[in-house]
Tab-separated table of C-alpha atoms in Angstrom:
chain	number	residue	atom	x	y	z
A	1	MET	CA	41.593	-16.700	-86.567
A	2	ARG	CA	38.945	-18.820	-84.097
A	3	LEU	CA	35.469	-17.812	-85.028
A	4	THR	CA	32.645	-18.180	-82.320
A	5	ALA	CA	29.380	-20.754	-82.594
A	6	ARG	CA	27.514	-17.546	-84.022
A	7	ALA	CA	29.976	-16.697	-86.574
A	8	ARG	CA	30.279	-20.170	-87.715
A	9	LEU	CA	26.449	-20.717	-87.671
A	10	ALA	CA	25.896	-17.561	-89.460
A	11	ILE	CA	28.496	-18.356	-92.139
A	12	LEU	CA	27.096	-21.998	-92.536
A	13	GLN	CA	23.369	-20.382	-93.266
A	14	THR	CA	24.761	-17.898	-95.418
A	15	ALA	CA	26.941	-20.302	-97.652
A	16	LEU	CA	23.644	-22.744	-98.213
A	17	VAL	CA	21.611	-19.509	-99.093
A	18	LEU	CA	24.578	-18.601	-101.414
A	19	ALA	CA	24.838	-22.461	-102.853
A	20	ALA	CA	21.112	-22.606	-103.154
A	21	GLY	CA	20.897	-19.269	-105.259
A	22	ALA	CA	23.807	-20.397	-107.607
A	23	ALA	CA	22.361	-23.864	-108.043
A	24	LEU	CA	19.154	-22.179	-109.148
A	25	THR	CA	20.329	-19.380	-111.238
A	26	GLY	CA	22.670	-22.220	-113.073
A	27	LEU	CA	19.572	-24.443	-113.619
A	28	THR	CA	17.614	-21.622	-114.959
A	29	TYR	CA	20.667	-20.858	-117.279
A	30	LEU	CA	20.808	-24.213	-118.846
A	31	LEU	CA	17.217	-24.768	-119.030
A	32	MET	CA	16.686	-21.459	-121.010
A	33	LYS	CA	19.851	-22.370	-122.949
A	34	ARG	CA	18.379	-25.643	-124.142
A	35	ARG	CA	14.691	-24.172	-125.183
A	36	PRO	CA	14.373	-23.286	-128.649
A	37	ALA	CA	13.377	-19.726	-129.197
A	38	LEU	CA	9.585	-19.431	-131.026
A	39	VAL	CA	9.550	-16.815	-133.613
A	40	THR	CA	6.643	-15.591	-135.542
A	41	HIS	CA	6.922	-13.368	-138.808
A	42	LEU	CA	3.738	-11.084	-139.522
A	43	ASP	CA	2.306	-9.964	-142.415
A	44	PRO	CA	3.197	-6.272	-142.494
A	45	ASP	CA	0.170	-5.252	-144.780
A	46	GLY	CA	-2.419	-5.514	-141.910
A	47	PRO	CA	-5.103	-7.702	-141.055
A	48	GLY	CA	-6.737	-10.290	-143.434
A	49	PRO	CA	-9.981	-10.585	-144.327
A	50	GLU	CA	-11.360	-12.100	-141.204
A	51	GLY	CA	-9.663	-9.248	-139.119
A	52	THR	CA	-6.498	-11.191	-138.003
A	53	LEU	CA	-2.833	-10.716	-138.553
A	54	GLN	CA	-1.567	-13.441	-140.789
A	55	ALA	CA	1.577	-15.306	-140.268
A	56	ILE	CA	3.710	-15.320	-143.199
A	57	PRO	CA	6.409	-18.358	-143.152
A	58	PRO	CA	9.734	-16.957	-142.712
A	59	GLN	CA	12.585	-18.593	-144.696
A	60	PRO	CA	14.640	-21.310	-142.851
A	61	GLN	CA	17.595	-19.215	-142.469
A	62	ASP	CA	16.128	-16.305	-141.185
A	63	LEU	CA	14.218	-18.276	-138.389
A	64	ARG	CA	17.495	-20.035	-137.362
A	65	ASP	CA	19.338	-16.445	-137.277
A	66	LEU	CA	16.422	-14.940	-135.458
A	67	ALA	CA	16.192	-17.694	-132.804
A	68	ASP	CA	19.821	-17.482	-132.268
A	69	GLN	CA	19.854	-13.950	-131.557
A	70	VAL	CA	17.030	-13.844	-129.425
A	71	GLN	CA	18.520	-16.476	-127.241
A	72	ALA	CA	22.016	-14.883	-126.875
A	73	ASP	CA	20.358	-11.470	-125.936
A	74	THR	CA	18.154	-13.316	-123.252
A	75	LEU	CA	20.753	-15.205	-121.906
A	76	SER	CA	23.337	-12.292	-121.494
A	77	ALA	CA	20.589	-10.093	-119.982
A	78	LEU	CA	20.097	-13.342	-117.660
A	79	LEU	CA	23.406	-13.620	-116.043
A	80	PRO	CA	23.964	-9.991	-114.720
A	81	GLN	CA	20.697	-9.660	-113.043
A	82	ALA	CA	20.659	-13.001	-111.814
A	83	GLY	CA	24.097	-12.274	-110.280
A	84	LEU	CA	23.067	-8.759	-108.841
A	85	ALA	CA	20.075	-10.650	-107.551
A	86	LEU	CA	22.005	-13.384	-105.885
A	87	VAL	CA	24.098	-10.569	-104.160
A	88	VAL	CA	21.708	-8.876	-102.575
A	89	VAL	CA	19.994	-12.087	-101.539
A	90	THR	CA	23.122	-13.258	-100.009
A	91	VAL	CA	23.726	-10.404	-98.002
A	92	LEU	CA	20.270	-10.406	-96.623
A	93	ALA	CA	20.784	-13.992	-95.960
A	94	ALA	CA	24.140	-13.061	-93.969
A	95	VAL	CA	22.492	-10.346	-91.842
A	96	LEU	CA	19.434	-12.499	-90.945
A	97	ALA	CA	21.469	-15.589	-90.162
A	98	TRP	CA	23.314	-13.669	-87.624
A	99	LEU	CA	20.467	-12.588	-85.945
A	100	VAL	CA	18.851	-15.861	-86.120
A	101	ALA	CA	22.013	-17.619	-84.740
A	102	GLY	CA	22.416	-14.889	-81.598
A	103	ARG	CA	18.342	-15.846	-81.087
A	104	VAL	CA	18.952	-19.643	-81.362
A	105	LEU	CA	22.238	-19.180	-78.992
A	106	ARG	CA	20.936	-16.770	-76.517
A	107	PRO	CA	20.317	-20.031	-73.926
A	108	ILE	CA	23.560	-21.405	-74.349
A	109	ARG	CA	25.236	-17.850	-73.440
A	110	VAL	CA	22.503	-17.556	-70.401
A	111	ILE	CA	23.684	-21.408	-69.312
A	112	SER	CA	27.189	-20.225	-69.628
A	113	SER	CA	27.159	-17.199	-68.205
A	114	ALA	CA	25.219	-18.790	-65.095
A	115	ALA	CA	28.270	-21.362	-65.001
A	116	ARG	CA	30.755	-18.703	-64.653
A	117	ARG	CA	29.073	-17.131	-61.696
A	118	MET	CA	28.874	-20.534	-59.682
A	119	SER	CA	31.722	-21.742	-57.430
A	120	ALA	CA	32.230	-24.078	-54.632
A	121	GLU	CA	30.647	-21.754	-52.095
A	122	ASN	CA	27.755	-20.871	-54.201
A	123	LEU	CA	25.961	-23.626	-55.648
A	124	THR	CA	22.716	-22.291	-55.097
A	125	GLU	CA	22.011	-20.739	-58.503
A	126	ARG	CA	19.997	-22.433	-61.510
A	127	VAL	CA	19.667	-21.824	-65.182
A	128	PRO	CA	16.548	-20.544	-65.890
A	129	VAL	CA	14.730	-22.884	-68.223
A	130	THR	CA	13.048	-21.567	-71.432
A	131	THR	CA	9.658	-22.393	-73.245
A	132	PRO	CA	8.790	-24.365	-75.285
A	133	ALA	CA	10.236	-27.594	-73.814
A	134	ASP	CA	12.924	-28.074	-76.680
A	135	GLU	CA	16.451	-29.342	-76.756
A	136	LEU	CA	17.933	-26.151	-75.226
A	137	SER	CA	15.225	-26.368	-72.329
A	138	ALA	CA	16.171	-29.920	-72.110
A	139	LEU	CA	20.075	-28.989	-71.719
A	140	ALA	CA	18.948	-26.352	-69.008
A	141	CYS	CA	17.233	-28.854	-66.766
A	142	THR	CA	20.209	-31.519	-67.296
A	143	VAL	CA	22.580	-28.394	-66.272
A	144	ASN	CA	20.368	-27.857	-63.070
A	145	ASP	CA	19.829	-31.522	-61.918
A	146	MET	CA	23.870	-31.905	-62.196
A	147	LEU	CA	24.483	-28.608	-59.985
A	148	ASP	CA	21.508	-30.053	-57.327
A	149	ARG	CA	23.679	-33.583	-57.522
A	150	ILE	CA	27.005	-31.202	-56.932
A	151	GLN	CA	25.254	-29.510	-54.148
A	152	ARG	CA	24.368	-32.138	-52.532
A	153	GLY	CA	27.871	-33.889	-53.004
A	154	VAL	CA	29.307	-30.980	-51.419
A	155	ALA	CA	26.897	-30.986	-48.398
A	156	GLU	CA	27.886	-34.508	-47.651
A	157	ARG	CA	31.552	-34.062	-47.938
A	158	ASP	CA	31.367	-30.956	-46.005
A	159	ARG	CA	29.691	-33.190	-43.315
A	160	ILE	CA	31.681	-36.179	-43.744
A	161	LEU	CA	34.698	-33.813	-43.109
A	162	ASP	CA	33.322	-32.292	-39.685
A	163	SER	CA	32.189	-35.332	-38.517
A	164	GLN	CA	35.659	-36.738	-39.248
A	165	ARG	CA	37.686	-33.790	-37.534
A	166	LEU	CA	35.170	-34.328	-34.496
A	167	PHE	CA	35.433	-38.205	-34.532
A	168	THR	CA	39.104	-37.824	-34.680
A	169	ALA	CA	39.270	-35.213	-31.737
A	170	ASN	CA	37.112	-37.519	-29.608
A	171	ALA	CA	39.095	-40.519	-30.415
A	172	ALA	CA	42.474	-38.834	-29.501
A	173	HIS	CA	40.932	-37.999	-26.155
A	174	GLU	CA	39.641	-41.169	-25.241
A	175	LEU	CA	43.286	-43.103	-26.030
A	176	ARG	CA	44.999	-39.949	-24.688
A	177	THR	CA	43.226	-40.794	-21.121
A	178	PRO	CA	44.139	-44.447	-20.516
A	179	LEU	CA	47.644	-43.518	-21.844
A	180	THR	CA	48.151	-40.875	-19.283
A	181	THR	CA	46.519	-43.321	-16.581
A	182	ALA	CA	49.210	-45.769	-17.629
A	183	ARG	CA	51.873	-43.264	-17.499
A	184	THR	CA	51.026	-41.634	-14.273
A	185	ALA	CA	50.708	-45.250	-12.626
A	186	ILE	CA	54.433	-46.437	-13.850
A	187	ASP	CA	55.985	-42.786	-12.828
A	188	VAL	CA	54.526	-42.577	-9.202
A	189	THR	CA	55.606	-46.482	-8.772
A	190	LEU	CA	58.800	-45.975	-10.104
A	191	ASP	CA	59.532	-42.809	-8.033
A	192	GLY	CA	61.425	-44.256	-5.332
A	193	TYR	CA	61.837	-48.158	-4.459
A	194	PRO	CA	58.324	-49.954	-5.241
A	195	SER	CA	57.259	-52.983	-3.291
A	196	ARG	CA	56.118	-55.634	-4.807
A	197	ASP	CA	52.489	-54.907	-3.917
A	198	GLU	CA	52.811	-51.676	-5.590
A	199	LEU	CA	54.280	-53.159	-8.629
A	200	LEU	CA	51.383	-55.640	-8.966
A	201	ALA	CA	48.978	-52.472	-8.249
A	202	MET	CA	50.979	-50.687	-11.037
A	203	ALA	CA	50.805	-53.554	-13.646
A	204	GLY	CA	46.854	-53.733	-13.094
A	205	ASP	CA	46.229	-49.900	-13.468
A	206	VAL	CA	48.373	-50.556	-16.717
A	207	ARG	CA	46.224	-53.371	-17.718
A	208	ASP	CA	42.995	-51.899	-17.171
A	209	ALA	CA	44.171	-48.790	-19.283
A	210	VAL	CA	45.677	-51.571	-22.105
A	211	ALA	CA	42.170	-53.184	-22.178
A	212	HIS	CA	40.247	-49.893	-22.260
A	213	MET	CA	42.600	-48.897	-25.342
A	214	GLN	CA	41.781	-52.289	-26.998
A	215	ARG	CA	38.066	-51.754	-26.625
A	216	VAL	CA	38.538	-48.298	-28.459
A	217	LEU	CA	40.660	-49.286	-30.894
A	218	ASN	CA	38.010	-52.387	-31.686
A	219	GLY	CA	35.385	-50.158	-31.719
A	220	LEU	CA	36.909	-47.797	-34.255
A	221	LEU	CA	37.605	-50.683	-36.407
A	222	LEU	CA	34.480	-51.941	-36.651
A	223	LEU	CA	32.970	-48.467	-37.131
A	224	ALA	CA	35.365	-48.105	-39.967
A	225	ARG	CA	34.395	-51.146	-41.680
A	226	SER	CA	30.878	-50.485	-41.405
A	227	GLN	CA	31.323	-46.966	-43.021
A	228	ALA	CA	33.526	-48.741	-45.866
A	229	GLY	CA	30.588	-51.102	-46.782
A	230	THR	CA	29.910	-54.565	-46.801
A	231	GLY	CA	31.601	-57.633	-48.046
A	232	THR	CA	30.185	-60.960	-49.056
A	233	ARG	CA	26.327	-60.481	-48.972
A	234	GLU	CA	24.285	-63.531	-48.019
A	235	ALA	CA	20.420	-63.836	-47.303
A	236	ALA	CA	19.656	-63.249	-43.514
A	237	ASP	CA	16.683	-63.043	-41.099
A	238	LEU	CA	16.367	-60.757	-38.920
A	239	ALA	CA	14.063	-62.053	-36.364
A	240	ALA	CA	16.660	-65.082	-36.448
A	241	LEU	CA	19.552	-62.447	-35.708
A	242	THR	CA	17.295	-61.147	-32.836
A	243	ALA	CA	16.611	-64.030	-31.476
A	244	ALA	CA	20.015	-65.193	-31.072
A	245	ALA	CA	21.174	-61.826	-29.468
A	246	LEU	CA	17.996	-61.700	-26.760
A	247	ASP	CA	19.332	-65.682	-25.618
A	248	THR	CA	22.462	-63.875	-25.105
A	249	ALA	CA	21.507	-61.238	-23.185
A	250	GLU	CA	19.055	-63.262	-21.104
A	251	GLU	CA	21.236	-63.684	-17.939
A	252	GLN	CA	22.153	-59.973	-18.410
A	253	ALA	CA	18.683	-58.757	-18.675
A	254	ALA	CA	17.551	-61.100	-15.536
A	255	ALA	CA	19.883	-59.914	-13.515
A	256	ALA	CA	19.175	-55.945	-13.997
A	257	GLY	CA	15.537	-56.973	-13.590
A	258	ILE	CA	14.541	-55.954	-17.017
A	259	ALA	CA	11.353	-57.547	-18.645
A	260	ILE	CA	12.086	-58.329	-22.271
A	261	ARG	CA	9.039	-58.659	-24.916
A	262	ALA	CA	9.643	-59.923	-28.106
A	263	ARG	CA	7.441	-60.386	-31.132
A	264	LEU	CA	9.772	-61.709	-34.154
A	265	ARG	CA	8.293	-61.888	-37.606
A	266	PRO	CA	10.307	-63.272	-40.332
A	267	ALA	CA	11.962	-60.182	-41.720
A	268	LEU	CA	14.531	-61.457	-44.391
A	269	VAL	CA	17.220	-59.413	-45.737
A	270	THR	CA	20.637	-59.448	-47.732
A	271	GLY	CA	23.365	-58.266	-46.199
A	272	GLU	CA	27.041	-59.406	-44.190
A	273	PRO	CA	25.956	-61.532	-41.630
A	274	VAL	CA	28.792	-60.402	-39.399
A	275	LEU	CA	27.805	-56.797	-39.498
A	276	LEU	CA	24.012	-57.455	-38.950
A	277	GLU	CA	24.731	-59.554	-35.582
A	278	ARG	CA	26.612	-56.871	-34.623
A	279	LEU	CA	23.844	-54.146	-35.591
A	280	VAL	CA	21.390	-55.980	-33.558
A	281	GLY	CA	23.795	-56.693	-30.871
A	282	ASN	CA	24.803	-53.492	-30.093
A	283	LEU	CA	20.927	-52.538	-30.331
A	284	VAL	CA	19.989	-55.237	-27.706
A	285	ASP	CA	22.955	-54.263	-25.354
A	286	ASN	CA	22.533	-50.924	-25.855
A	287	ALA	CA	18.812	-51.205	-24.386
A	288	LEU	CA	20.074	-53.323	-21.628
A	289	ARG	CA	22.886	-51.091	-20.367
A	290	TYR	CA	20.924	-47.921	-20.330
A	291	ASN	CA	17.785	-49.143	-18.782
A	292	HIS	CA	16.964	-48.861	-15.354
A	293	ALA	CA	15.737	-51.759	-12.337
A	294	ASP	CA	12.672	-53.324	-13.326
A	295	GLY	CA	12.652	-51.768	-16.474
A	296	ARG	CA	11.359	-53.272	-20.220
A	297	LEU	CA	12.720	-54.055	-23.369
A	298	THR	CA	10.367	-54.297	-26.249
A	299	VAL	CA	11.813	-55.957	-29.683
A	300	GLU	CA	9.638	-56.399	-32.962
A	301	THR	CA	10.691	-57.735	-36.475
A	302	TYR	CA	8.161	-57.696	-39.238
A	303	THR	CA	7.987	-57.118	-43.220
A	304	ALA	CA	6.567	-53.842	-44.424
A	305	GLY	CA	5.857	-53.899	-48.244
A	306	ALA	CA	9.369	-54.096	-49.595
A	307	ARG	CA	11.239	-53.423	-46.324
A	308	ALA	CA	12.249	-55.871	-43.394
A	309	VAL	CA	11.856	-53.987	-39.969
A	310	LEU	CA	13.514	-54.045	-36.978
A	311	ARG	CA	12.026	-51.829	-33.978
A	312	ILE	CA	13.365	-51.932	-30.171
A	313	ARG	CA	11.783	-49.557	-27.538
A	314	ASN	CA	13.726	-49.697	-23.877
A	315	THR	CA	12.867	-47.599	-20.879
A	316	GLY	CA	15.691	-45.636	-19.245
A	317	ARG	CA	16.483	-42.026	-18.006
A	318	GLU	CA	14.508	-39.107	-19.845
A	319	ILE	CA	15.974	-37.558	-22.672
A	320	ALA	CA	14.982	-34.542	-24.304
A	321	PRO	CA	13.407	-34.818	-28.155
A	322	GLU	CA	15.874	-32.704	-29.717
A	323	GLU	CA	18.597	-34.635	-28.516
A	324	ALA	CA	17.994	-38.137	-29.731
A	325	GLN	CA	19.577	-37.789	-33.192
A	326	ALA	CA	22.649	-36.698	-31.187
A	327	LEU	CA	23.264	-39.968	-29.697
A	328	LEU	CA	24.050	-41.363	-32.983
A	329	GLU	CA	27.187	-39.360	-32.991
A	330	PRO	CA	30.639	-41.272	-32.011
A	331	PHE	CA	31.669	-40.989	-27.936
A	332	VAL	CA	28.316	-38.837	-27.394
A	333	HIS	CA	25.595	-39.854	-24.616
A	334	GLY	CA	22.473	-38.099	-22.779
A	335	GLN	CA	22.879	-34.154	-22.881
A	336	GLY	CA	25.270	-34.487	-25.815
A	337	THR	CA	28.434	-34.399	-23.345
A	338	ARG	CA	31.420	-37.200	-23.929
A	339	VAL	CA	31.407	-40.402	-22.408
A	340	ARG	CA	33.688	-40.721	-19.457
A	341	THR	CA	36.529	-43.195	-19.710
A	342	ASP	CA	35.882	-44.992	-16.766
A	343	SER	CA	32.159	-45.598	-17.642
A	344	PRO	CA	31.587	-49.633	-19.227
A	345	GLY	CA	30.077	-48.283	-22.698
A	346	LEU	CA	32.497	-46.386	-24.935
A	347	GLY	CA	29.742	-44.474	-26.839
A	348	LEU	CA	30.250	-46.180	-30.258
A	349	GLY	CA	27.258	-48.614	-30.426
A	350	LEU	CA	24.704	-46.594	-31.912
A	351	SER	CA	27.347	-44.793	-34.301
A	352	ILE	CA	28.308	-48.453	-35.657
A	353	VAL	CA	24.439	-49.337	-35.908
A	354	ARG	CA	24.104	-46.200	-38.182
A	355	ALA	CA	26.937	-47.020	-40.097
A	356	ILE	CA	26.288	-50.783	-40.892
A	357	THR	CA	22.278	-49.321	-41.623
A	358	HIS	CA	23.736	-47.000	-44.366
A	359	ALA	CA	26.153	-49.495	-45.635
A	360	HIS	CA	23.182	-52.099	-46.124
A	361	GLN	CA	21.011	-49.454	-47.931
A	362	GLY	CA	18.669	-49.025	-44.650
A	363	HIS	CA	17.280	-46.220	-42.664
A	364	LEU	CA	17.378	-45.706	-38.888
A	365	ALA	CA	15.049	-43.396	-36.738
A	366	ILE	CA	15.505	-42.643	-33.174
A	367	THR	CA	12.962	-40.927	-31.157
A	368	ALA	CA	13.088	-39.971	-27.344
A	369	ARG	CA	10.098	-41.880	-25.435
A	370	PRO	CA	7.816	-39.691	-23.347
A	371	GLY	CA	8.673	-41.529	-20.023
A	372	GLY	CA	12.181	-42.003	-20.862
A	373	GLY	CA	14.219	-44.224	-22.830
A	374	LEU	CA	14.192	-44.540	-26.763
A	375	ASP	CA	12.675	-45.780	-29.510
A	376	LEU	CA	14.861	-47.084	-32.655
A	377	THR	CA	13.327	-48.322	-36.122
A	378	ILE	CA	15.743	-49.879	-39.045
A	379	ASP	CA	14.336	-50.976	-41.878
A	380	LEU	CA	16.354	-52.647	-44.797
A	381	PRO	CA	15.732	-53.748	-48.217
A	382	HIS	CA	13.521	-56.971	-48.086
A	383	HIS	CA	14.867	-60.289	-49.252
A	384	SER	CA	12.283	-62.085	-51.383
A	385	ARG	CA	13.623	-65.890	-51.224
A	386	PRO	CA	13.897	-67.971	-47.935
A	387	ALA	CA	17.051	-67.748	-45.587
A	388	PRO	CA	18.265	-70.764	-43.718
A	389	ARG	CA	17.741	-69.431	-40.116
A	390	PRO	CA	18.005	-71.381	-36.621
A	391	ALA	CA	14.847	-71.521	-34.482
A	392	ALA	CA	13.572	-67.995	-33.369
A	393	VAL	CA	12.285	-66.907	-29.874
A	394	THR	CA	9.236	-65.363	-30.285
A	395	ALA	CA	8.816	-64.514	-26.608
A	396	LEU	CA	10.873	-64.667	-23.407
A	397	PRO	CA	9.465	-64.160	-19.875
A	398	ALA	CA	9.920	-61.327	-17.814
A	399	SER	CA	13.232	-61.350	-15.761
A	400	VAL	CA	12.708	-59.994	-12.415
A	401	GLY	CA	15.831	-58.320	-10.617
A	402	VAL	CA	17.606	-55.375	-9.262
A	403	ALA	CA	20.440	-53.417	-10.853
A	404	GLY	CA	21.377	-49.734	-10.552
A	405	GLU	CA	20.165	-47.176	-13.000
A	406	GLY	CA	21.989	-46.911	-16.198
A	407	ARG	CA	22.707	-43.690	-18.043
A	408	ALA	CA	20.534	-43.007	-21.093
A	409	ARG	CA	22.139	-43.771	-24.635
């Protein structure tokens, strides 16, 4: 028969009381058995001249026999009385042990009952914490902390699954469109006797479709790599990486008439250089691509406490403040609609930036500027030791030119 914890605890306490009582009875019996009896023989004729009873020394044999008789009578009366008392005490101890065990185990029953009521769909209930602060209250706090972590993990799992389903659907749509374009071009061209010019036009359409699919796949692979985490980490300076990205984009900014203002102070981090370069490059490219003619781009790098900060602000089309966070999702722009496949951008730039930031234990904040454009701030853990870096560009002159208005991203 399998006993409950309450029954085992009550039996253990009762057994301890029984063992202690039996040991006490046995010890008392042994002590009384070893102690000689004291016998005094009084004069039957009454008190003496001084008014006190006179003790008459008995004969040695009579004294020994009398002492043995007294000791035997005492021991024979002790055992039954002690046994009865031990039985009564044991019964009372068993009842009290059962009640005390139930009282002690009540918080554990509450924890077990609360755990049985919980499921994957109901993780909001918590175990009540009893007072005073003892081992059982510590157990309740530990269980509640574990439930909090499980709830956060389930919520994060659901968010990731929903994001993956949306991402898969969007990626399938992005790849299906150029495939349909290529298939249509081939079918239309081969429906008859195409000329050389028609074949060349078909080949150009197919090449453009393949190039678009290649850009989509490269972006998806980079996004997957960023979400998987970083590889070999090295010391890097966000100021140097930003200066290199701005130097590369200077010609593009000049052609679009975008003025670049850079204030680059050392901001050392530890991470994978390739991913960090892509992070900065995507931010700069995004700020230029979705700007407008005669716009502005402001870039800052600095250190704030134990964080290295990169901040990029650009002008552009106006975006509703509540829609700015949606721009971090794949294939999403402006008002939450999908990016058209004939656009120069794929809508993966900020998604890759967010994935790289999270992989480096950083934080990304994005807000819509009142006059249009975005304000993005990325902070990463600061690296204390100096990192080798090329000469940084601390300020770039304003570039003047004309370009069409880009879509806000």
